[in-house]
Amino acid sequence: MDTRKVFDEIASHSSEEFYSVIPDGYKPGKTKYLVVTGSVISGIGKGTFTSALGKCLINRKLRVVPIKMEAYLNVDAGTLNPYRHGEVFVLDDGTETDMDLGSYERFLDLTVNKDSFVTSGRIYQSIIQKEREGKYLGRDVQFVPHVTGEVKNVLRNLAVKSKADMLLIEVGGTVGDYENLHIMEAMRQLRYEEGAENVCLVNLTYILEPSSVGEFKTKAAQLGIKKMLELGLQPDVVICRSEHPITQKVTEKISLNCNVPMNRVFGMHNVDNIYSLPLFLRNLGVDTAILVHFGWDQKFKLDGQQKALEQWTKANVVEKPVKAVTVGIAGKYTGLFDSYISILKALEHCAAVTQSKVNVKWIETTDLEKGKRSVEEAMAGVDGLIVPGGFGSRGVEGKISCIGYARTHGIPYLGLCYGMQLATIEFARNACGLKDANTTEVNPRTPHPVICILPEQEDIEGLGGTMRLGGYDVLVEKGTLAYKLYGAAKIRERFRHRFNVNTQYIDQLTAKGLVFSGRAPQKRIMQIMELPVHKFFVGTQFHPEFTSRPLKPNPLFLGFVKACLQ
Ligand code: GLN
């Protein structure tokens, strides 16, 4: 089939049945589309796979741009509960996203923007807006072609805008979900329009290994992939996720039942260390198989780059830790590690750079409030304390007691956003004698509102996307610990908050030794605080965990871990 002809036909009939609006400057075939879908179950590491594969491709000098197509109807991830969905990751442009975006940014060492995170909610929002503006010229607005057309638009616009060699498209959910049907259908159309040589479909499936049977069972995977075939999507590559390495028999069954040649069926069992994943995929030949599909294996040959990937892997893996430390994380979502994934990753980055082992002790602070445990018990064996970002009053008093313990016992402390605000409250109460000091978020009638709402936030209504969000400059005061760690007078970090230090209390707080070492340019917003008499006591109004990258840990995290190691 002459796919160029298909594309031209469609492009010239864009306002009719095809409804494929082709952006100006779009050249079919210039940007290839790699589509990653999942079957059988969710949570098998599509995001990690996509990131690791992207790493292999970047290593071969391709310009890749990731995009997550999220199936849910929320416009962004800002209103999602971290306990159900994992952490809300914040992009530099202020977009609140799923945690997979964090994985892309870290693995690929890229800073992406809102174009890399598209939910069904956003797709429908723009369709409804266009409909209200009368842009559909009297037509009834339909699932096909309008919704699917909008999905393709988003991708083609990103292709033009980013000038990427390849878009890595991760489709949220699993094949067969109602929610992502329009995305799947859009992928089928995309492949028809662009040609199979420009769209590669990768399916990540799961191979069961029921303990009662004692062998691999491929039926669920077969059915999952058949579901894809029913949707008109023939996978080009199948990645079999499993707990243990799969056998030849599994490969054969998947190949025969799903029309995928054996050399394109790969096994990806659990690995101890995700940093070894890119090299693992490389050694299996996954990135080569994909480039062969696109006819690009000669264009992006593997020359000397393998060595760089090997070095990267080696540097990220700590084989023989020189020392181990335990960091306490006091939060309210301690039941789900994904709620704090960027913090855990930032600690991993520090562990690699210092070649040490960083253990985590989760401290459920509501237990302290209920009197189930004492602060001494909670902090036992902890070499350093992190209080992460948070909202609302649950667990707050427990967190404040842990912070007080860290401050008075010389235990390194890193407070992230809420962690900075609560450290300010603790200091106000116990070092400045401001009894019942609090944040107005918890107690609107506190006699000492040392933390209060940002002036710009006072009149905002609604919860979605309305906080002070994204990257802002921070002016770092010379001669402070923050300055020493960052080595720069101006830095940029990412924020997600409504409240901040009440400027009316700054004099009282600083009189007792607290230093505000980072401020916002032109605004009276305190962005870093530290306590010079302490070995390491730092709070940030921003989230330094979002900018930490493998082999380039965020300076404050690195300073904190080094202080814990001492
Ligand atoms: N609840 C606090 C605020 O809105 C802290 C937010 C956070 O920790 N991300 O300012």
Coordinates of C-alpha atoms and ligand atoms in Angstrom, one line a residue:
M1 CA 0.0 0.0 0.0
D2 CA 1.3 3.4 -0.9
T3 CA 1.0 5.1 2.5
R4 CA 2.1 8.5 1.1
K5 CA -1.0 8.4 -1.1
V6 CA -3.2 7.6 1.9
F7 CA -1.8 10.5 3.8
D8 CA -2.2 12.9 1.0
E9 CA -5.8 11.9 0.4
I10 CA -6.6 12.4 4.1
A11 CA -4.7 15.6 4.3
S12 CA -6.6 17.1 1.4
H13 CA -10.0 16.1 2.8
S14 CA -9.3 17.3 6.3
S15 CA -12.7 19.0 7.0
E16 CA -14.7 16.1 5.7
E17 CA -15.1 12.5 7.0
F18 CA -11.4 12.1 7.8
Y19 CA -11.2 15.1 10.0
S20 CA -7.5 15.0 10.2
V21 CA -6.2 18.5 10.6
I22 CA -2.6 18.4 9.5
P23 CA -0.6 21.1 11.1
D24 CA 1.4 23.5 8.9
G25 CA 4.9 22.3 8.2
Y26 CA 4.0 18.6 8.9
K27 CA 6.0 16.1 6.9
P28 CA 4.8 12.5 7.2
G29 CA 7.6 10.1 8.0
K30 CA 9.9 12.8 9.5
T31 CA 8.8 12.0 13.0
K32 CA 8.2 8.3 13.8
Y33 CA 5.6 7.2 16.3
L34 CA 6.4 4.5 18.8
V35 CA 3.3 3.5 20.7
V36 CA 3.5 1.6 24.0
T37 CA 0.3 -0.1 25.2
G38 CA -0.2 -2.5 28.0
S39 CA -2.3 -5.7 28.2
V40 CA -3.5 -8.1 30.9
I41 CA -2.9 -5.8 33.9
S42 CA -1.9 -2.3 34.7
G43 CA 1.1 -1.5 36.9
I44 CA 3.6 -3.6 35.1
G45 CA 6.0 -0.8 34.4
K46 CA 4.9 0.7 31.1
G47 CA 6.3 4.1 32.2
T48 CA 9.6 2.6 33.3
F49 CA 9.9 0.6 30.1
T50 CA 9.2 3.6 27.9
S51 CA 11.7 5.6 29.8
A52 CA 14.4 2.9 29.6
L53 CA 13.8 2.4 25.9
G54 CA 14.0 6.2 25.4
K55 CA 17.3 6.1 27.1
C56 CA 18.6 3.5 24.6
L57 CA 17.4 5.6 21.7
I58 CA 18.9 8.8 23.1
N59 CA 22.1 6.9 23.5
R60 CA 22.0 6.3 19.8
K61 CA 21.6 10.0 19.2
L62 CA 17.9 10.1 18.4
R63 CA 15.9 13.1 19.4
V64 CA 13.0 11.6 21.3
V65 CA 10.1 13.3 23.0
P66 CA 7.9 11.3 25.3
I67 CA 4.1 11.8 25.6
K68 CA 1.7 10.2 28.0
M69 CA -1.8 9.8 26.8
E70 CA -3.8 9.4 30.0
A71 CA -7.2 7.8 29.7
Y72 CA -9.0 9.3 32.6
L73 CA -11.3 12.3 32.4
N74 CA -9.5 14.6 34.8
V75 CA -8.0 17.5 32.9
D76 CA -4.7 17.1 34.7
A77 CA -3.4 15.1 37.7
G78 CA -3.6 17.9 40.1
T79 CA -6.8 16.8 41.8
L80 CA -5.9 13.2 42.1
N81 CA -5.2 11.6 45.4
P82 CA -1.6 10.4 45.7
Y83 CA -2.7 7.5 47.7
R84 CA -4.7 6.1 44.8
H85 CA -2.6 7.3 41.8
G86 CA 0.9 7.9 43.1
E87 CA 2.6 11.3 43.4
V88 CA 1.5 14.3 41.4
F89 CA 4.6 15.4 39.4
V90 CA 5.0 19.0 38.5
L91 CA 6.5 20.1 35.3
D92 CA 8.5 23.3 34.9
D93 CA 5.6 25.0 33.1
G94 CA 3.3 24.2 36.0
T95 CA 1.5 21.2 34.5
E96 CA 0.4 18.7 37.2
T97 CA 1.0 15.3 35.8
D98 CA 1.2 11.6 36.5
M99 CA 4.4 10.3 38.0
D100 CA 5.4 8.7 34.7
L101 CA 6.5 12.1 33.6
G102 CA 9.0 12.2 36.4
S103 CA 10.3 8.9 35.2
Y104 CA 10.7 10.3 31.6
E105 CA 12.4 13.5 32.8
R106 CA 14.8 11.6 35.0
F107 CA 15.7 8.8 32.7
L108 CA 15.9 10.9 29.6
D109 CA 17.4 13.9 31.3
L110 CA 14.9 16.1 29.6
T111 CA 12.7 18.9 30.7
V112 CA 9.3 18.3 29.1
N113 CA 6.2 20.6 29.0
K114 CA 2.4 20.2 29.0
D115 CA 2.5 18.9 25.4
S116 CA 3.9 15.7 26.9
F117 CA 0.9 15.0 29.1
V118 CA -2.5 14.7 27.6
T119 CA -5.5 13.3 29.4
S120 CA -8.8 12.4 27.9
G121 CA -10.3 15.2 30.0
R122 CA -8.1 17.7 28.1
I123 CA -9.0 16.2 24.7
Y124 CA -12.7 16.4 25.5
Q125 CA -12.3 19.9 27.0
S126 CA -10.8 21.2 23.8
I127 CA -13.5 19.5 21.7
I128 CA -16.3 21.0 23.7
Q129 CA -14.7 24.4 23.6
K130 CA -14.4 24.1 19.8
E131 CA -18.0 23.0 19.6
R132 CA -19.1 26.0 21.6
E133 CA -17.1 28.3 19.4
G134 CA -19.0 26.8 16.4
K135 CA -15.8 25.4 14.9
Y136 CA -17.4 22.2 13.7
L137 CA -19.5 24.1 11.1
G138 CA -22.9 22.5 11.9
R139 CA -21.6 18.9 12.0
D140 CA -22.5 16.6 14.8
V141 CA -19.4 16.0 16.9
Q142 CA -18.5 12.4 17.0
F143 CA -16.2 9.9 18.7
V144 CA -14.9 9.1 15.2
P145 CA -13.6 11.3 13.6
H146 CA -13.6 14.2 16.0
V147 CA -12.3 12.7 19.2
T148 CA -9.8 10.4 17.5
G149 CA -8.9 13.3 15.2
E150 CA -8.1 15.5 18.2
V151 CA -5.8 12.7 19.6
K152 CA -3.9 12.6 16.3
N153 CA -3.8 16.4 16.2
V154 CA -2.1 16.5 19.5
L155 CA 0.5 14.0 18.3
R156 CA 1.2 15.7 15.0
N157 CA 1.4 19.1 16.6
L158 CA 3.9 17.8 19.0
A159 CA 5.9 16.2 16.1
V160 CA 6.1 19.6 14.3
K161 CA 6.8 21.6 17.4
S162 CA 9.4 19.4 18.9
K163 CA 11.1 18.4 15.7
A164 CA 11.6 15.0 17.3
D165 CA 12.9 12.0 15.4
M166 CA 10.5 9.9 17.4
L167 CA 7.6 10.4 19.7
L168 CA 7.4 7.9 22.5
I169 CA 3.7 7.6 23.1
E170 CA 2.6 5.8 26.3
V171 CA -1.1 4.9 26.3
G172 CA -2.5 4.9 29.8
G173 CA -4.6 1.9 31.1
T174 CA -4.7 -1.5 29.4
V175 CA -6.1 -2.7 26.1
G176 CA -9.8 -3.4 26.5
D177 CA -10.5 -0.5 28.9
Y178 CA -13.5 1.7 27.9
E179 CA -11.5 4.8 28.9
N180 CA -8.8 4.5 26.3
L181 CA -10.8 3.2 23.4
H182 CA -10.6 6.5 21.6
I183 CA -6.8 6.5 21.9
M184 CA -6.5 3.0 20.6
E185 CA -8.7 3.8 17.7
A186 CA -6.7 7.0 17.0
M187 CA -3.6 4.8 17.0
R188 CA -5.2 2.5 14.4
Q189 CA -6.0 5.5 12.2
L190 CA -2.6 7.0 12.7
R191 CA -0.9 3.8 11.5
Y192 CA -3.2 3.7 8.5
E193 CA -2.5 7.3 7.6
E194 CA 1.2 7.4 8.3
G195 CA 2.0 3.9 7.2
A196 CA 3.2 1.0 9.3
E197 CA 6.8 2.0 8.6
N198 CA 6.2 5.2 10.5
V199 CA 4.2 3.8 13.5
C200 CA 5.5 1.0 15.6
L201 CA 3.2 -0.7 18.1
V202 CA 4.8 -2.2 21.2
N203 CA 2.6 -4.1 23.6
L204 CA 3.8 -4.8 27.1
T205 CA 2.0 -7.8 28.4
Y206 CA 2.2 -9.9 31.5
I207 CA 3.0 -13.6 31.7
L208 CA 1.4 -15.3 34.7
E209 CA 3.3 -17.8 36.8
P210 CA 0.7 -19.2 39.2
S211 CA 2.5 -20.9 42.1
S212 CA -0.1 -23.7 42.1
V213 CA 0.8 -24.6 38.5
G214 CA 4.6 -24.0 38.7
E215 CA 5.0 -22.8 35.1
F216 CA 4.4 -19.9 32.9
K217 CA 0.9 -19.4 31.5
T218 CA 0.5 -17.3 28.4
K219 CA -3.3 -17.4 28.0
A220 CA -4.0 -14.0 29.6
A221 CA -1.3 -12.4 27.5
Q222 CA -2.7 -14.0 24.3
L223 CA -6.2 -12.8 25.1
G224 CA -4.9 -9.3 25.9
I225 CA -3.1 -9.1 22.6
K226 CA -6.0 -10.6 20.7
K227 CA -8.1 -7.7 22.2
M228 CA -5.6 -5.4 20.5
L229 CA -6.0 -7.3 17.2
E230 CA -9.7 -6.9 17.5
L231 CA -9.2 -3.2 17.6
G232 CA -7.2 -3.4 14.4
L233 CA -3.9 -3.0 16.1
Q234 CA -1.2 -5.5 15.2
P235 CA 1.6 -5.2 17.6
D236 CA 5.1 -5.1 16.0
V237 CA 6.9 -5.9 19.2
V238 CA 5.8 -7.7 22.3
I239 CA 7.5 -7.3 25.7
C240 CA 6.6 -10.1 28.1
R241 CA 6.8 -8.8 31.6
S242 CA 7.2 -11.6 34.2
E243 CA 8.7 -12.2 37.5
H244 CA 11.3 -14.6 36.3
P245 CA 13.0 -15.0 32.9
I246 CA 10.5 -16.4 30.4
T247 CA 11.2 -19.7 28.4
Q248 CA 11.4 -20.3 24.7
K249 CA 8.0 -21.9 24.9
V250 CA 6.5 -18.7 26.0
T251 CA 8.1 -16.8 23.1
E252 CA 6.8 -19.4 20.7
K253 CA 3.2 -19.3 22.0
I254 CA 3.1 -15.5 21.9
S255 CA 4.6 -15.4 18.5
L256 CA 2.2 -18.0 17.0
N257 CA -0.9 -16.6 18.6
C258 CA -0.3 -12.9 18.1
N259 CA 1.4 -12.8 14.6
V260 CA 4.7 -11.4 16.0
P261 CA 7.9 -13.0 14.8
M262 CA 9.9 -14.6 17.6
N263 CA 12.8 -12.1 17.2
R264 CA 10.3 -9.4 18.2
V265 CA 9.0 -11.1 21.3
F266 CA 11.2 -10.1 24.3
G267 CA 11.2 -11.2 27.9
M268 CA 11.5 -8.5 30.5
H269 CA 11.6 -10.1 33.9
N270 CA 11.9 -8.1 37.2
V271 CA 15.3 -6.6 37.7
D272 CA 16.7 -5.5 41.0
N273 CA 17.8 -2.1 39.7
I274 CA 15.9 -0.1 37.2
Y275 CA 19.0 1.7 36.2
S276 CA 20.2 -1.6 34.6
L277 CA 17.1 -1.7 32.4
P278 CA 18.3 0.3 29.4
L279 CA 21.3 -1.9 29.1
F280 CA 19.1 -4.9 29.6
L281 CA 16.8 -3.9 26.8
R282 CA 19.8 -3.0 24.6
N283 CA 21.4 -6.4 25.2
L284 CA 18.1 -8.1 24.2
G285 CA 18.1 -6.1 21.0
V286 CA 14.9 -4.2 21.7
D287 CA 16.0 -0.8 20.4
T288 CA 17.6 -2.3 17.4
A289 CA 14.4 -4.2 16.5
I290 CA 12.4 -1.0 16.7
L291 CA 14.9 0.9 14.5
V292 CA 14.8 -1.9 12.0
H293 CA 11.0 -1.5 12.0
F294 CA 11.4 2.1 11.1
G295 CA 14.2 1.4 8.6
W296 CA 16.5 3.5 10.7
D297 CA 19.0 0.9 12.0
Q298 CA 21.6 2.2 9.6
K299 CA 20.8 5.8 10.2
F300 CA 21.2 5.5 13.9
K301 CA 23.9 2.9 14.1
L302 CA 25.4 1.7 17.4
D303 CA 29.0 2.8 17.2
G304 CA 30.8 3.9 20.2
Q305 CA 27.8 4.7 22.3
Q306 CA 27.4 1.4 24.0
K307 CA 30.3 2.3 26.3
A308 CA 28.5 5.5 27.4
L309 CA 25.4 3.4 28.3
E310 CA 27.5 0.9 30.2
Q311 CA 29.2 3.7 32.1
W312 CA 25.9 5.3 33.0
T313 CA 24.6 2.0 34.3
K314 CA 27.7 1.3 36.3
A315 CA 27.7 4.8 37.9
N316 CA 24.1 4.4 38.9
V317 CA 24.4 1.0 40.5
V318 CA 25.8 0.8 44.0
E319 CA 27.4 -2.6 44.3
K320 CA 29.4 -2.2 47.4
P321 CA 28.1 0.7 49.5
V322 CA 30.8 2.3 51.6
K323 CA 28.3 3.3 54.2
A324 CA 24.6 3.0 55.0
V325 CA 22.2 5.6 56.4
T326 CA 18.5 5.6 57.4
V327 CA 16.4 8.5 56.4
G328 CA 13.0 8.9 58.1
I329 CA 10.2 10.1 55.9
A330 CA 7.3 11.4 57.9
G331 CA 4.2 11.6 55.9
K332 CA 0.6 10.6 55.6
Y333 CA 0.7 8.4 52.5
T334 CA 3.4 6.1 53.9
G335 CA 1.3 3.1 52.8
L336 CA 2.0 3.7 49.1
F337 CA 5.6 4.3 48.1
D338 CA 4.6 5.8 44.8
S339 CA 3.1 8.8 46.6
Y340 CA 6.7 9.9 47.3
I341 CA 8.4 8.4 44.3
S342 CA 10.4 11.5 43.3
I343 CA 11.8 11.8 46.9
L344 CA 12.9 8.2 46.8
K345 CA 14.5 8.7 43.4
A346 CA 16.3 11.8 44.6
L347 CA 17.7 9.7 47.5
E348 CA 18.7 7.0 45.0
H349 CA 20.6 9.6 43.0
C350 CA 22.5 10.7 46.1
A351 CA 23.2 7.1 47.0
A352 CA 24.8 6.5 43.6
V353 CA 26.9 9.6 43.8
T354 CA 28.1 9.0 47.3
Q355 CA 28.2 5.2 46.7
S356 CA 26.3 4.6 49.9
K357 CA 23.1 2.8 50.8
V358 CA 20.1 5.0 51.8
N359 CA 17.5 3.1 53.7
V360 CA 14.1 4.6 54.3
K361 CA 12.1 4.4 57.5
W362 CA 8.5 5.4 57.0
I363 CA 7.0 7.4 59.9
E364 CA 3.2 7.4 60.0
T365 CA 2.7 10.6 62.0
T366 CA -0.9 10.0 62.7
D367 CA 0.3 7.2 65.0
L368 CA 2.1 9.8 67.1
E369 CA -1.0 11.9 67.5
K370 CA -3.0 8.9 68.6
G371 CA -0.4 8.2 71.2
K372 CA 0.3 4.8 69.7
R373 CA 4.0 5.7 69.5
S374 CA 6.3 8.3 71.1
V375 CA 8.4 10.6 69.0
E376 CA 11.5 8.9 70.4
E377 CA 10.3 5.6 69.1
A378 CA 9.4 7.1 65.7
M379 CA 12.8 8.7 65.3
A380 CA 14.8 5.7 66.7
G381 CA 17.6 4.7 64.3
V382 CA 17.0 7.7 62.0
D383 CA 20.1 9.5 60.7
G384 CA 18.1 12.2 58.9
L385 CA 14.5 13.3 58.6
I386 CA 12.5 14.4 55.6
V387 CA 9.0 15.9 55.9
P388 CA 7.5 15.9 52.4
G389 CA 4.9 18.0 50.8
G390 CA 1.3 17.7 52.1
F391 CA -2.1 19.2 52.5
G392 CA -4.6 19.5 55.4
S393 CA -4.3 18.7 59.0
R394 CA -4.0 15.0 59.3
G395 CA -0.7 14.0 60.8
V396 CA 0.5 17.6 61.1
E397 CA 1.1 17.6 64.9
G398 CA 3.0 14.4 64.6
K399 CA 5.2 15.8 61.9
I400 CA 5.9 18.9 64.0
S401 CA 7.0 16.7 66.9
C402 CA 9.4 14.9 64.6
I403 CA 10.8 18.1 63.3
G404 CA 11.3 19.4 66.8
Y405 CA 13.1 16.3 67.7
A406 CA 15.4 16.6 64.7
R407 CA 16.1 20.2 65.5
T408 CA 16.9 19.7 69.1
H409 CA 18.9 16.5 68.6
G410 CA 21.1 17.7 65.8
I411 CA 19.5 15.3 63.3
P412 CA 19.8 16.5 59.6
Y413 CA 16.4 17.8 58.4
L414 CA 15.1 18.5 55.0
G415 CA 11.6 19.9 54.8
L416 CA 9.9 20.0 51.4
C417 CA 7.2 22.6 51.0
Y418 CA 4.8 21.6 53.8
G419 CA 7.9 20.4 55.5
M420 CA 9.3 23.9 55.4
Q421 CA 6.1 25.4 56.6
L422 CA 5.8 23.0 59.5
A423 CA 9.4 23.6 60.5
T424 CA 8.7 27.3 60.6
I425 CA 5.7 26.6 62.9
E426 CA 7.8 24.3 65.2
F427 CA 10.5 27.0 65.4
A428 CA 7.9 29.7 66.1
R429 CA 6.3 27.8 68.8
N430 CA 9.4 26.3 70.5
A431 CA 12.2 28.8 69.8
C432 CA 10.3 32.0 69.6
G433 CA 7.7 31.3 72.2
L434 CA 4.8 32.0 69.9
K435 CA 2.3 29.7 71.6
D436 CA -0.2 27.9 69.2
A437 CA 1.5 29.3 66.1
N438 CA 0.1 27.5 63.1
T439 CA -0.7 27.7 59.5
T440 CA -4.1 29.0 58.6
E441 CA -4.5 25.9 56.4
V442 CA -4.9 23.9 59.7
N443 CA -6.2 26.5 62.0
P444 CA -7.7 29.7 60.5
R445 CA -8.0 31.2 63.9
T446 CA -4.5 30.7 65.2
P447 CA -3.2 33.6 67.3
H448 CA 0.1 33.4 65.3
P449 CA -0.5 32.6 61.7
V450 CA 3.2 32.2 60.8
I451 CA 2.1 30.4 57.6
C452 CA -0.7 32.1 55.7
I453 CA -2.2 32.1 52.3
L454 CA -0.3 33.7 49.5
P455 CA -1.8 37.1 48.7
E456 CA -2.3 36.1 45.1
Q457 CA -4.2 33.0 46.2
E458 CA -6.7 34.7 48.4
D459 CA -9.5 35.1 45.9
I460 CA -9.1 31.9 43.9
E461 CA -11.9 29.5 43.7
G462 CA -11.8 25.9 42.5
L463 CA -9.1 23.4 43.1
G464 CA -7.9 22.3 39.6
G465 CA -4.6 23.9 38.5
T466 CA -5.0 26.9 40.7
M467 CA -2.0 26.7 43.1
R468 CA 1.2 28.6 42.6
L469 CA 2.6 26.0 40.2
G470 CA 5.8 25.2 38.3
G471 CA 9.3 26.6 38.0
Y472 CA 10.2 29.9 39.5
D473 CA 13.5 31.6 40.2
V474 CA 14.9 31.6 43.6
L475 CA 17.5 34.2 44.7
V476 CA 20.0 32.5 47.0
E477 CA 21.7 34.6 49.7
K478 CA 25.5 34.5 49.6
G479 CA 27.2 33.0 52.5
T480 CA 24.4 30.6 53.4
L481 CA 24.4 26.8 53.3
A482 CA 22.0 26.9 50.4
Y483 CA 24.4 29.1 48.5
K484 CA 27.3 26.7 49.3
L485 CA 25.3 23.7 48.0
Y486 CA 23.9 25.3 44.9
G487 CA 27.0 27.3 44.1
A488 CA 24.8 29.9 42.5
A489 CA 23.0 33.1 43.4
K490 CA 20.0 32.3 41.2
I491 CA 18.4 28.9 40.8
R492 CA 15.1 27.6 39.4
E493 CA 13.0 25.1 41.2
R494 CA 9.4 23.8 41.0
F495 CA 6.6 24.9 43.3
R496 CA 3.1 23.6 44.2
H497 CA 1.6 25.5 47.0
R498 CA -1.0 28.0 48.2
F499 CA 0.5 29.0 51.6
N500 CA 3.8 30.6 52.6
V501 CA 5.7 32.2 55.4
N502 CA 3.8 35.2 56.8
T503 CA 6.2 38.1 56.3
Q504 CA 5.0 39.8 59.5
Y505 CA 6.8 37.1 61.5
I506 CA 10.1 37.2 59.6
D507 CA 11.8 39.6 62.1
Q508 CA 10.8 37.4 65.1
L509 CA 11.9 34.2 63.4
T510 CA 15.2 35.6 62.2
A511 CA 15.9 37.2 65.6
K512 CA 16.1 33.7 67.0
G513 CA 18.5 32.5 64.4
L514 CA 16.4 31.2 61.5
V515 CA 17.7 32.4 58.1
F516 CA 15.7 32.8 55.0
S517 CA 18.4 32.0 52.5
G518 CA 16.2 31.8 49.3
R519 CA 13.6 34.4 48.3
A520 CA 11.5 35.1 45.3
P521 CA 12.7 37.9 43.0
Q522 CA 10.4 41.0 43.4
K523 CA 8.0 39.2 45.8
R524 CA 8.1 38.7 49.5
I525 CA 8.0 35.0 49.3
M526 CA 10.4 33.0 51.4
Q527 CA 11.6 30.0 49.4
I528 CA 14.5 28.5 51.4
M529 CA 15.0 28.5 55.2
E530 CA 17.9 27.2 57.2
L531 CA 19.2 27.1 60.7
P532 CA 22.9 27.9 60.8
V533 CA 23.5 26.6 64.3
H534 CA 22.3 23.2 63.2
K535 CA 24.4 20.7 61.2
F536 CA 21.8 20.6 58.4
F537 CA 18.4 22.0 58.9
V538 CA 16.9 23.2 55.6
G539 CA 13.4 23.8 54.4
T540 CA 12.3 24.7 50.9
Q541 CA 9.0 26.1 49.7
F542 CA 9.6 24.3 46.4
H543 CA 10.0 20.6 45.7
P544 CA 13.7 19.9 45.0
E545 CA 12.9 16.3 44.4
F546 CA 11.4 17.2 41.0
T547 CA 14.7 18.4 39.6
S548 CA 16.9 15.6 40.8
R549 CA 18.3 13.4 38.1
P550 CA 20.5 10.3 38.0
L551 CA 24.1 11.3 38.5
K552 CA 23.0 14.9 39.0
P553 CA 21.2 14.8 42.3
N554 CA 19.5 18.0 43.5
P555 CA 22.2 19.9 45.5
L556 CA 20.0 20.1 48.7
F557 CA 19.3 16.4 48.7
L558 CA 23.0 15.7 48.2
G559 CA 23.9 18.0 51.0
F560 CA 21.3 16.4 53.2
V561 CA 22.5 12.8 52.5
K562 CA 26.1 13.8 53.0
A563 CA 25.1 15.3 56.4
C564 CA 23.4 12.1 57.3
L565 CA 26.5 10.1 56.3
Q566 CA 28.7 12.2 58.5
Ligands
GLN1 N1 -0.4 22.7 51.9 C1 0.7 23.6 51.7 C2 0.4 24.7 50.8 O1 -0.5 24.6 50.0 C3 1.9 22.8 51.2 C4 1.8 22.3 49.8 C5 2.8 21.2 49.5 O2 3.5 20.7 50.4 N2 3.0 20.9 48.3 O3 1.1 25.7 50.7

